[in-house]
CSV table of C-alpha atoms (C1' of nucleotides) in Angstrom, one decimal:
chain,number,residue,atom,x,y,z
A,24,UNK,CA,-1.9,4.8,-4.5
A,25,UNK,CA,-1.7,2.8,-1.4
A,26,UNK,CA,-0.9,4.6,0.7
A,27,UNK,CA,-3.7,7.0,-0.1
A,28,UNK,CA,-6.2,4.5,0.8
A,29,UNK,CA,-4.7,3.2,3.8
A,30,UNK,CA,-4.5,6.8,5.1
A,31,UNK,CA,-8.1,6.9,4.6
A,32,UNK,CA,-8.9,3.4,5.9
A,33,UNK,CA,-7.3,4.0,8.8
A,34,UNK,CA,-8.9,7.4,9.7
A,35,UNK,CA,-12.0,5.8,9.1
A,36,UNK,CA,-11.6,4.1,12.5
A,37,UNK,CA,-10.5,6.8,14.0
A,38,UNK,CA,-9.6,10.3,13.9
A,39,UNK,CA,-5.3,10.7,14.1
A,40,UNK,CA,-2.8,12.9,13.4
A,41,UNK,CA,0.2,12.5,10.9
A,42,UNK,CA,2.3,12.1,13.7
A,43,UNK,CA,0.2,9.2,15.5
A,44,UNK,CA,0.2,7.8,11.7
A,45,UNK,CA,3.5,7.6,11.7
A,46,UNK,CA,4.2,6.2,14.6
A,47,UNK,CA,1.8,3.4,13.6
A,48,UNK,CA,2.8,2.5,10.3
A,49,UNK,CA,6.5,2.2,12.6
A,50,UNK,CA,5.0,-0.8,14.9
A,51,UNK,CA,1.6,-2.1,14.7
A,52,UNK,CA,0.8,-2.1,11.1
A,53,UNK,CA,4.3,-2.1,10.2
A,54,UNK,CA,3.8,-6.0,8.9
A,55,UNK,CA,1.6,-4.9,6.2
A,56,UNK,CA,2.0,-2.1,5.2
A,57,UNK,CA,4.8,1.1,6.1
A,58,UNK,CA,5.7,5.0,5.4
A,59,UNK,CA,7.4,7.8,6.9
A,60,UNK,CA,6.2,11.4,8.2
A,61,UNK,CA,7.9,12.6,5.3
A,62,UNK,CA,5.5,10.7,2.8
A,63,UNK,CA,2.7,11.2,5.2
A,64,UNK,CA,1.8,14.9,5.8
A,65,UNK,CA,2.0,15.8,2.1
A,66,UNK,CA,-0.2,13.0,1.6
A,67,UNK,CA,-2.7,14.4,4.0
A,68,UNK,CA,-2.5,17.5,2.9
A,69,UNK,CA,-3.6,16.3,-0.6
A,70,UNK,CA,-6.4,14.1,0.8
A,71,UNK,CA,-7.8,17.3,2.9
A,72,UNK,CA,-7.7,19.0,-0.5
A,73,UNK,CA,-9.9,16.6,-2.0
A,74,UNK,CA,-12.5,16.6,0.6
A,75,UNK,CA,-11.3,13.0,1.8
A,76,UNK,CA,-10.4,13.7,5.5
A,77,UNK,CA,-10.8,16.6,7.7
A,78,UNK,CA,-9.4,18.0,10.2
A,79,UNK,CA,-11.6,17.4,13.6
A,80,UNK,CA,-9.3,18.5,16.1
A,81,UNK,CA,-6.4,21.0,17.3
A,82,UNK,CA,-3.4,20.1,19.8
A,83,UNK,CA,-0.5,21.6,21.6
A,84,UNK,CA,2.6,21.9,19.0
A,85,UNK,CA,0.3,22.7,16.0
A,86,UNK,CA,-1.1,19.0,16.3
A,87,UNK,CA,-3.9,17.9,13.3
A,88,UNK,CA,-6.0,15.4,13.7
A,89,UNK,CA,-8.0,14.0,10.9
A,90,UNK,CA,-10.7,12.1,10.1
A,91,UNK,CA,-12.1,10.4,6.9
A,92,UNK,CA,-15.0,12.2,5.6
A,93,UNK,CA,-18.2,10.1,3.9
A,94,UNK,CA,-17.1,11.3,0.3
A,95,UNK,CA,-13.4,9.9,2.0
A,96,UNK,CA,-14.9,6.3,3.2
A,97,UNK,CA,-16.9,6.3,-0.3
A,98,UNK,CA,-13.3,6.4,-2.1
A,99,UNK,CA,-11.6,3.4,0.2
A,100,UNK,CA,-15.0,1.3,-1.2
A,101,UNK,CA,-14.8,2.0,-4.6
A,102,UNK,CA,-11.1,1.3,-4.6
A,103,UNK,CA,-11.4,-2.1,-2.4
A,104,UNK,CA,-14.6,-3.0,-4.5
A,105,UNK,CA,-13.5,-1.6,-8.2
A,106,UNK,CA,-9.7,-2.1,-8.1
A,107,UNK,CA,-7.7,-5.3,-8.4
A,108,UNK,CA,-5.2,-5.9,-5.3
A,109,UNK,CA,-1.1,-5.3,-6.3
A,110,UNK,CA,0.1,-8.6,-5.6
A,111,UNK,CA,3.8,-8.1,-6.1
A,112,UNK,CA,6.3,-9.6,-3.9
A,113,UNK,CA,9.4,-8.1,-3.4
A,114,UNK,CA,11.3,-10.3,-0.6
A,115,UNK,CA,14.7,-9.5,0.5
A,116,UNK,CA,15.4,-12.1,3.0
A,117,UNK,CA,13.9,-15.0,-0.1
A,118,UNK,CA,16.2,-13.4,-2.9
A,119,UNK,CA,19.6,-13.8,-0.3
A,120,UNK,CA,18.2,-17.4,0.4
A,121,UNK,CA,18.2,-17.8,-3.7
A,122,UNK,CA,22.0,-17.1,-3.8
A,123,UNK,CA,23.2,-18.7,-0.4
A,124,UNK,CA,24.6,-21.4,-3.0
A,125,UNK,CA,27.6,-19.1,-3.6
A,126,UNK,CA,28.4,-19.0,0.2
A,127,UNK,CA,29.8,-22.4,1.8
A,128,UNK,CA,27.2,-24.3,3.5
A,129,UNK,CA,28.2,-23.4,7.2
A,130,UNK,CA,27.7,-19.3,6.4
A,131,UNK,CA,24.6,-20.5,4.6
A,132,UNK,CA,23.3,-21.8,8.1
A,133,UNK,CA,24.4,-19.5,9.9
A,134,UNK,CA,22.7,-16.6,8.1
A,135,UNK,CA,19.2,-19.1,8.0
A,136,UNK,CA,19.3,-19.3,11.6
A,137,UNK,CA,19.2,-15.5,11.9
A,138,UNK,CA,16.3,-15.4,9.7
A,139,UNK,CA,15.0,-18.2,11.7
A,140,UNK,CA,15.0,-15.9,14.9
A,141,UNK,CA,13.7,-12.9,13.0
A,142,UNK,CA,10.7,-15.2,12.6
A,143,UNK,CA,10.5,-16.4,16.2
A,144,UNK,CA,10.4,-13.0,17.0
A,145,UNK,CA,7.8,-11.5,15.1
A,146,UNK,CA,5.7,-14.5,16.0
A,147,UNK,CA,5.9,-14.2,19.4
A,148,UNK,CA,5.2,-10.7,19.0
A,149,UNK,CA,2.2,-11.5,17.2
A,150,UNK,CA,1.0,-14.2,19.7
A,151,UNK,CA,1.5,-12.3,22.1
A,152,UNK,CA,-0.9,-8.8,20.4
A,153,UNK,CA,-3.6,-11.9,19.9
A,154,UNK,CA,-3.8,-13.3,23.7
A,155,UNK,CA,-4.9,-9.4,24.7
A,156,UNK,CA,-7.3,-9.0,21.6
A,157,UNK,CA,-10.7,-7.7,22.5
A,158,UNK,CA,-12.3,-8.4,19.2
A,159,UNK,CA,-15.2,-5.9,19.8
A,160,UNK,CA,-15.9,-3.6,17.1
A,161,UNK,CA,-15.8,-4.6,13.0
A,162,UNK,CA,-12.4,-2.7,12.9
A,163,UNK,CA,-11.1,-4.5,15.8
A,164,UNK,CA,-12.3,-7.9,14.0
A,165,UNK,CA,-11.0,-7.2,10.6
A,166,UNK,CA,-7.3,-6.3,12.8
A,167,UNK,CA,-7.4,-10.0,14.2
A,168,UNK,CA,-8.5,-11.2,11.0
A,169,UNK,CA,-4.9,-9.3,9.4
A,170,UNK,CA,-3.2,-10.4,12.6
A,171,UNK,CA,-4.3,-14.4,11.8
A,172,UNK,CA,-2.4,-14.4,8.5
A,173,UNK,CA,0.8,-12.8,10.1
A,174,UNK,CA,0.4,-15.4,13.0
A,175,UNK,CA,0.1,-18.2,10.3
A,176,UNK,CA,2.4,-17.2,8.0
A,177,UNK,CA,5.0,-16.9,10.6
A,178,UNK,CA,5.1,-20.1,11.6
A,179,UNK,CA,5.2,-21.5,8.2
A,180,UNK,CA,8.5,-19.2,7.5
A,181,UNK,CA,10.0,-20.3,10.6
A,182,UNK,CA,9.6,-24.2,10.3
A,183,UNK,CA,10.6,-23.4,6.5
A,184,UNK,CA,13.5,-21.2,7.9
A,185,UNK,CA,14.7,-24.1,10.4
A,186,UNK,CA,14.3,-27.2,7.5
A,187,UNK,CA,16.4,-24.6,5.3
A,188,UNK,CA,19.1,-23.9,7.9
A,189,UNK,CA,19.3,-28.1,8.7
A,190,UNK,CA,19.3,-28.6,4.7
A,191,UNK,CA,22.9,-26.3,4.7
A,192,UNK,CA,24.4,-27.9,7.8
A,193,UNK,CA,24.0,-31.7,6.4
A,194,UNK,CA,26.2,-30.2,4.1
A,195,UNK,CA,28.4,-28.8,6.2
A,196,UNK,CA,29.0,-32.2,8.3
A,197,UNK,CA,29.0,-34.2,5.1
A,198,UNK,CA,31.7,-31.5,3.3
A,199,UNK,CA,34.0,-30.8,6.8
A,200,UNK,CA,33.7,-26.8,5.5
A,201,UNK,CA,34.9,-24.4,7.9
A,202,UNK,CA,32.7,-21.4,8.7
A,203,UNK,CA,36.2,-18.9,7.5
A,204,UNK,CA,36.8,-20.7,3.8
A,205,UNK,CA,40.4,-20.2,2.2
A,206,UNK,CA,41.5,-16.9,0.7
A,207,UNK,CA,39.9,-18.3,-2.8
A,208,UNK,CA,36.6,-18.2,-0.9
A,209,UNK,CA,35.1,-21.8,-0.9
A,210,UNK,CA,32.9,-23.7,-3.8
A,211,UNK,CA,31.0,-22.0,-6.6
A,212,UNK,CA,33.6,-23.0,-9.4
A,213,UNK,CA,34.2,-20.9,-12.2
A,214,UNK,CA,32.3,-22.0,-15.6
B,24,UNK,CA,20.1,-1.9,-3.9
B,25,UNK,CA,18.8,-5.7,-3.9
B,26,UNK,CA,18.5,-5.3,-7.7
B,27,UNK,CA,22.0,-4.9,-8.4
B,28,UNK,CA,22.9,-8.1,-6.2
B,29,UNK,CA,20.1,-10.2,-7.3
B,30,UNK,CA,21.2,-9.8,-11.3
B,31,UNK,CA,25.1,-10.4,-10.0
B,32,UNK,CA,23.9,-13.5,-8.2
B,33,UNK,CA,22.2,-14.4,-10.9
B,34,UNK,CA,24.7,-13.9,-13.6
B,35,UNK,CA,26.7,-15.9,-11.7
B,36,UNK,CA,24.6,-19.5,-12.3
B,37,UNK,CA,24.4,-18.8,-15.5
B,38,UNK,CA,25.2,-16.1,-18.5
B,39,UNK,CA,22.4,-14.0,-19.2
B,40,UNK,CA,21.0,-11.2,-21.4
B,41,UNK,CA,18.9,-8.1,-19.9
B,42,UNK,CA,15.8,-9.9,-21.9
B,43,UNK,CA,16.2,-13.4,-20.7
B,44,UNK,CA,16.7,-11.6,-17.0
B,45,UNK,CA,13.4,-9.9,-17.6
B,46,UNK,CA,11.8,-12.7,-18.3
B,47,UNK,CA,13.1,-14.7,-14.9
B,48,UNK,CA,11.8,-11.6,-12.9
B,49,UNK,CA,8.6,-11.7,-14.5
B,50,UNK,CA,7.9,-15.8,-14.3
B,51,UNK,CA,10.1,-17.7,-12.1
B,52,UNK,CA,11.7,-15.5,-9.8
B,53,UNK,CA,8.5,-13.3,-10.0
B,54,UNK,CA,7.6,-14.6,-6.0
B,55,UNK,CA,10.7,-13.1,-4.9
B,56,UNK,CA,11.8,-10.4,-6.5
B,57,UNK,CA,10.8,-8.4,-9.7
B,58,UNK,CA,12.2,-5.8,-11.7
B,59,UNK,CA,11.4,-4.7,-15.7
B,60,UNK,CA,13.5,-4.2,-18.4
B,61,UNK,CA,14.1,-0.6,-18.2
B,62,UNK,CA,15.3,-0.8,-14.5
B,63,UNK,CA,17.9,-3.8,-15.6
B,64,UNK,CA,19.5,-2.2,-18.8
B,65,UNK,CA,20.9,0.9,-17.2
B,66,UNK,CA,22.1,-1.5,-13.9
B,67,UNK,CA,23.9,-4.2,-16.7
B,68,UNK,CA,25.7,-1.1,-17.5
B,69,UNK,CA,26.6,0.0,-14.5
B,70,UNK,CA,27.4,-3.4,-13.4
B,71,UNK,CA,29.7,-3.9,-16.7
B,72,UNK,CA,31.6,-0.4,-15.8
B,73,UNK,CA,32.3,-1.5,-12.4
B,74,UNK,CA,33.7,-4.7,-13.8
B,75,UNK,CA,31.3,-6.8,-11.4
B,76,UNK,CA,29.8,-8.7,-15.0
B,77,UNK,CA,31.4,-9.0,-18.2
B,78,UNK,CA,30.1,-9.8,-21.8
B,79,UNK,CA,30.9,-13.6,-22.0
B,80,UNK,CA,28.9,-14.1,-25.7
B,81,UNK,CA,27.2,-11.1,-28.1
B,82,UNK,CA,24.1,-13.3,-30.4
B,83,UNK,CA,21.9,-11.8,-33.0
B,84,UNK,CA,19.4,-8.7,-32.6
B,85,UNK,CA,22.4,-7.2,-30.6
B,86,UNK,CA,22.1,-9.5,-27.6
B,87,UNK,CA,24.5,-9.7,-25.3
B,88,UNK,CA,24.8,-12.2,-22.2
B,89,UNK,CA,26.6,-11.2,-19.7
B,90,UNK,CA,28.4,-13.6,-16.7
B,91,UNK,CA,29.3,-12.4,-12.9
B,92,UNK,CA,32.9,-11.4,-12.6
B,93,UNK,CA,35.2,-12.8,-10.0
B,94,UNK,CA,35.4,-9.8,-7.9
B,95,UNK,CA,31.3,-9.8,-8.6
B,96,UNK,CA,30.5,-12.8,-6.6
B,97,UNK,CA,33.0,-11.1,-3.8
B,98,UNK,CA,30.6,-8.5,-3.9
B,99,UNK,CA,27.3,-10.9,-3.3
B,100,UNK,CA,29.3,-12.2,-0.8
B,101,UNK,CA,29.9,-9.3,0.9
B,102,UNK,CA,26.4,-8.2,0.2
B,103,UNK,CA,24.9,-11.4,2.3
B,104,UNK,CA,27.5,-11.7,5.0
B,105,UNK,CA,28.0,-8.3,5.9
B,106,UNK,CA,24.7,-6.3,5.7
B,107,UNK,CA,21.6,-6.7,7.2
B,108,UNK,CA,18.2,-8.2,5.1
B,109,UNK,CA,15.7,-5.1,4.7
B,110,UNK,CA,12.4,-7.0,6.6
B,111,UNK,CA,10.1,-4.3,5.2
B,112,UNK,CA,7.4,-5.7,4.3
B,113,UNK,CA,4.5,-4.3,1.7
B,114,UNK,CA,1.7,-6.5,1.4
B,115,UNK,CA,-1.5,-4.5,-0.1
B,116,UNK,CA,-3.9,-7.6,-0.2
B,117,UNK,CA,-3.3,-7.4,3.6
B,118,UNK,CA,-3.9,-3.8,4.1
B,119,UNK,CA,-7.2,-4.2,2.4
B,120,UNK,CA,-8.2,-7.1,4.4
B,121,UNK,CA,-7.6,-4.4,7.4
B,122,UNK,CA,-10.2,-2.2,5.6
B,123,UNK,CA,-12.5,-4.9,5.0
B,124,UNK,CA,-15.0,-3.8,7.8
B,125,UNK,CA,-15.8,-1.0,6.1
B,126,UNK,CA,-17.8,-2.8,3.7
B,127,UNK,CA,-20.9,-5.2,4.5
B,128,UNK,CA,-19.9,-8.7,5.2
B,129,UNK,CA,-21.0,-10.2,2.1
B,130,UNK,CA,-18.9,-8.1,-0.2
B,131,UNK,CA,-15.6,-8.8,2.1
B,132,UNK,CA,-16.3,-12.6,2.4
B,133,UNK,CA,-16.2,-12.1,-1.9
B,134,UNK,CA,-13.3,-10.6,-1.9
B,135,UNK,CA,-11.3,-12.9,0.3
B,136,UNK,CA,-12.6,-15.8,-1.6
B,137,UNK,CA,-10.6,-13.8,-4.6
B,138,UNK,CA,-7.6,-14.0,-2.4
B,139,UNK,CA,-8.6,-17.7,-1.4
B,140,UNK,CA,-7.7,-18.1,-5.4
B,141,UNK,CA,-5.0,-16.4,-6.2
B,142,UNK,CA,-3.5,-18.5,-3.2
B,143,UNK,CA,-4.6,-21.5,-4.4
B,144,UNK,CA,-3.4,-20.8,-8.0
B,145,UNK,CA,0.2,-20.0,-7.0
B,146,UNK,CA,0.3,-23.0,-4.8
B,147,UNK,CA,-0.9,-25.4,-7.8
B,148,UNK,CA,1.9,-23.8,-10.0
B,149,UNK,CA,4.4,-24.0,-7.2
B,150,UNK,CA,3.9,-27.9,-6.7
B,151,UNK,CA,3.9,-28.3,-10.1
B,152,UNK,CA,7.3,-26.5,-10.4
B,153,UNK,CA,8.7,-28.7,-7.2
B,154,UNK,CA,7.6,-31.9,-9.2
B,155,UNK,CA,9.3,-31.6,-11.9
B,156,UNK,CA,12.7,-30.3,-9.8
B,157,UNK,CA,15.8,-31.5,-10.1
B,158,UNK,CA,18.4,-31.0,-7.2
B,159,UNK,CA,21.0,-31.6,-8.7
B,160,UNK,CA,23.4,-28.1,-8.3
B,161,UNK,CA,24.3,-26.0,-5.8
B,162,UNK,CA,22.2,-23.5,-7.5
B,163,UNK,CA,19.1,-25.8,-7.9
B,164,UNK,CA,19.4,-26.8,-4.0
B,165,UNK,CA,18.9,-23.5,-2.9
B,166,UNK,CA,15.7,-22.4,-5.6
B,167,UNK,CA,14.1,-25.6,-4.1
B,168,UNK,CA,14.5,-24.3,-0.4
B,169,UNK,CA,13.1,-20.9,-2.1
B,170,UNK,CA,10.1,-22.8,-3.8
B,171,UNK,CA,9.8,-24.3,-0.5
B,172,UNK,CA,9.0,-20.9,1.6
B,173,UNK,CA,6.5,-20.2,-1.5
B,174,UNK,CA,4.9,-23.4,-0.9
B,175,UNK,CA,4.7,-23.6,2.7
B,176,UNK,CA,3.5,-19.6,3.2
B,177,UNK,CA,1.5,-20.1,0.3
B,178,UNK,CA,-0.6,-23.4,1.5
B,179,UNK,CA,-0.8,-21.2,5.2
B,180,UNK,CA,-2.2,-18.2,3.4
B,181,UNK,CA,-4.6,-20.1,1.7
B,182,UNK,CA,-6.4,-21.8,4.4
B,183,UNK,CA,-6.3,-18.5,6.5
B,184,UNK,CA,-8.1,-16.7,3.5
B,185,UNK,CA,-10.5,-19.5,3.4
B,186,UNK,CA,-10.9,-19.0,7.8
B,187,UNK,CA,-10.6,-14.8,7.1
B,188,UNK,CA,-13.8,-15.7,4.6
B,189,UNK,CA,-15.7,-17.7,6.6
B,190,UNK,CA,-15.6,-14.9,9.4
B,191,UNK,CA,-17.8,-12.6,7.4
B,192,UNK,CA,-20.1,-15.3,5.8
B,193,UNK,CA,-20.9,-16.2,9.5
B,194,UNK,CA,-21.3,-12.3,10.0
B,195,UNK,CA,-23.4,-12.4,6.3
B,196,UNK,CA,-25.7,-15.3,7.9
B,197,UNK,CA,-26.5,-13.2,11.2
B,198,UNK,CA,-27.3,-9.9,9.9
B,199,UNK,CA,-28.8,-10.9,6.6
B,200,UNK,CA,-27.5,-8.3,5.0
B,201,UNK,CA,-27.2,-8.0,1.3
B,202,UNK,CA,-24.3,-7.5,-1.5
B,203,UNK,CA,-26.1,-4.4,-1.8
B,204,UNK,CA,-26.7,-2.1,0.6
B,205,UNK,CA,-28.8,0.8,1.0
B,206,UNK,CA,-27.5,3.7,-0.3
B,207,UNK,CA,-26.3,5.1,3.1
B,208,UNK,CA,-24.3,1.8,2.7
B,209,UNK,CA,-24.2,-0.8,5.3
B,210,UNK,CA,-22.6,-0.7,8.8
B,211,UNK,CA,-19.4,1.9,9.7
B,212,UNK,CA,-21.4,4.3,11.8
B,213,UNK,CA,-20.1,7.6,12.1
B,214,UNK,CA,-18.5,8.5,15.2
C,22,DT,C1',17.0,23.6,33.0
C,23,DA,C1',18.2,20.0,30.0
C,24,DA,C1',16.7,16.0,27.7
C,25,DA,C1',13.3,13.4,25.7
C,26,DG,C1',9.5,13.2,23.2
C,27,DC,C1',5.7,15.4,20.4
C,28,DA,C1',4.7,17.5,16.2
C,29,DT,C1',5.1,19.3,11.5
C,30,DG,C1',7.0,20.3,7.5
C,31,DT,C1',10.5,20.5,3.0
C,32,DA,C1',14.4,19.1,-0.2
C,33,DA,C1',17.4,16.0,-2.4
C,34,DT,C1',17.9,11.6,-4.0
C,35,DC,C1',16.9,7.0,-5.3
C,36,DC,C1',14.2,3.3,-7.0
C,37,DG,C1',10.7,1.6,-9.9
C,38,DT,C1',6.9,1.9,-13.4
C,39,DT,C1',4.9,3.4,-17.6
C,40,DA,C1',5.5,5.2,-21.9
C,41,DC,C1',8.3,6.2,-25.8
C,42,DA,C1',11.3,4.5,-29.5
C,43,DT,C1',13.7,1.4,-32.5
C,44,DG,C1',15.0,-2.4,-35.1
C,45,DA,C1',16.5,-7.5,-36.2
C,46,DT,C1',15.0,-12.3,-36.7
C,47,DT,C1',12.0,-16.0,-36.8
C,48,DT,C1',7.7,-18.2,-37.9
C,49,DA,C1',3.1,-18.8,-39.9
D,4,DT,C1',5.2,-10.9,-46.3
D,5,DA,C1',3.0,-9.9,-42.1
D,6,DA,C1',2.9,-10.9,-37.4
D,7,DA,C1',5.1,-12.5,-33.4
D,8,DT,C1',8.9,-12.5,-30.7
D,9,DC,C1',13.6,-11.3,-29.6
D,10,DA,C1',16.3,-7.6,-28.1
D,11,DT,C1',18.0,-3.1,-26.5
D,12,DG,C1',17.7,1.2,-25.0
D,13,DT,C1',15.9,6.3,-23.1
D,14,DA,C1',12.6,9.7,-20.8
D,15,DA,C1',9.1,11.2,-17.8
D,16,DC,C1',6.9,10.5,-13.8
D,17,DG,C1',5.6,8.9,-9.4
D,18,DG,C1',6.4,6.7,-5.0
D,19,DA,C1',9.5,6.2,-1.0
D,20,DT,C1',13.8,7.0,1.8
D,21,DT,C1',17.1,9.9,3.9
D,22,DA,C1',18.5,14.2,5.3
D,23,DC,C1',17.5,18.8,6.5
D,24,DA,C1',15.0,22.1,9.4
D,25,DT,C1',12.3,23.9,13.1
D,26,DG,C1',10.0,24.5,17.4
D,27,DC,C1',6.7,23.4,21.4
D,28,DT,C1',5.7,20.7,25.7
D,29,DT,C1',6.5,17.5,29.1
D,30,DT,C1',9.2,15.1,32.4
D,31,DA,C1',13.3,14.1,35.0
DNA sequence: TAAAGCATGTAATCCGTTACATGATTTA
DNA sequence: TAAATCATGTAACGGATTACATGCTTTA
């Protein structure tokens, strides 16, 4: 349910189509929260059923663009105010880190220092979205508000990712492992 | 599929049932990855027809623990090695913060101090989990680096939902506005 | 005029949750 | 002996991705 919600949220800001949705849940908001067109404009469609958004403007090439109605912003209160967040994780690159003991340690590194740039990136990214931030309007606030906690966090994954990486290579210099093990495929011994 | 390598890698520390995997994806392993019982039967079978896991010991009630094959960790190796982490990331105590300007300050500034304590619970139960650790595996090594990223993204996401609430409290202060608004509700004027 | 980009939709499939269903063993 | 816990499974449903499908408009 979501998606439903941040559909409406974000329509309450301003009025977009599915397309321009899309398109934004591909690159800006993509670090919290994602979906495709194809999830999208049936979504709408049931949300402009329900009185929720509306549309408030035609395009070229059949474009929509909607807007949240007041019965619409009514339902993204009563679900931030009545409804306890989802707080499930479900993190690829943490669940590989939890198995990198059955590679040999020199792989291991190797495939932390990847994750380690994927973190430089998205931080400099980030960094880079706050230094041209016109913190303006309340939605504009609450964005550099999000925007903090992906600066933040990205640090603390990529000092977390180098520590990791330098944690697998003291075992490589202490072991001598070569990056391409033997045919029988380094440690992780049989019970 | 992340389910299917995560229950091969870890099948491969130690022999497991579908209960006691369960279990590990709703405690321990919770902050990574999670998955219920239904969704890790059906994949045990699967798993067990591919000849990736085998029964190693059958207990009472039916129970029956399985253990990674040899060509199975093959298959986690090849899984981390040679495809590409999925990054997506769904995080809906983030997309709400996002929305949060469509309620008046004092009713975001309470619900970011909830988030403030959910933070601040899973770091106490992390630190508690890295005092009593003991390194002393391969496998062990690499769940402390894991508890690690929890504890390090945890303590950063904790002090930013304690900065994220003091940015509406300061709001609160200016404005004077109440945890109840009128019934035309607060700020977010229409276009 | 061709390619790139804008724009919307549906269908098939897969992954994951909730609910249904059952029964054995241990503990109070 | 009743309740709690261990233990395994299936079915229905919903959410999300990939693939299929189409066509207009702008730009090079």
């Amino acid at each position: 349910m979501s998606l439903r919600h941040a559909l409406l949220g974000l329509l309450a800001e301003r009025p977009m189509s599915g397309y321009d949705l899309a398109e934004l849940f591909s690159t800006s908001i993509a670090n919290v929260w994602s979906a495709k067109h194809s999830q999208i404009y049936p979504e709408l469609g049931r949300l402009e059923s329900s009185g929720l958004i509306e549309v408030v403007e035609e395009g070229p090439r059949g474009r929509k663009a909607y807007a949240t109605t007041a019965a619409g912003r009514d339902e993204v209160r009563a679900w931030l105010l009545g409804t306890e967040p989802d707080r499930t994780v479900r993190n690829e690159p943490l669940l590989r880190a939890f198995l990198l003991w059955l590679l040999d340690p020199a792989d291991a590194a190797a495939l932390l220092r990847a994750e380690e740039e994927a973190h430089a990136a998205r931080l400099t990214g980030f960094e880079q979205r706050a230094e041209h931030w016109s913190p303006a309007s309340p939605p504009q606030r609450a964005g550099r508000i999000v925007l903090e906690a992906g600066l933040r966090s990205q640090r603390a994954l990529l000092g977390w990712a180098r520590w990791a990486r330098e944690q697998y290579e003291a075992q490589t210099d202490r072991t001598g492992a070569q990056s391409v093990p033997s045919p029988t495929q380094g440690q992780s011994p049989r019970r």
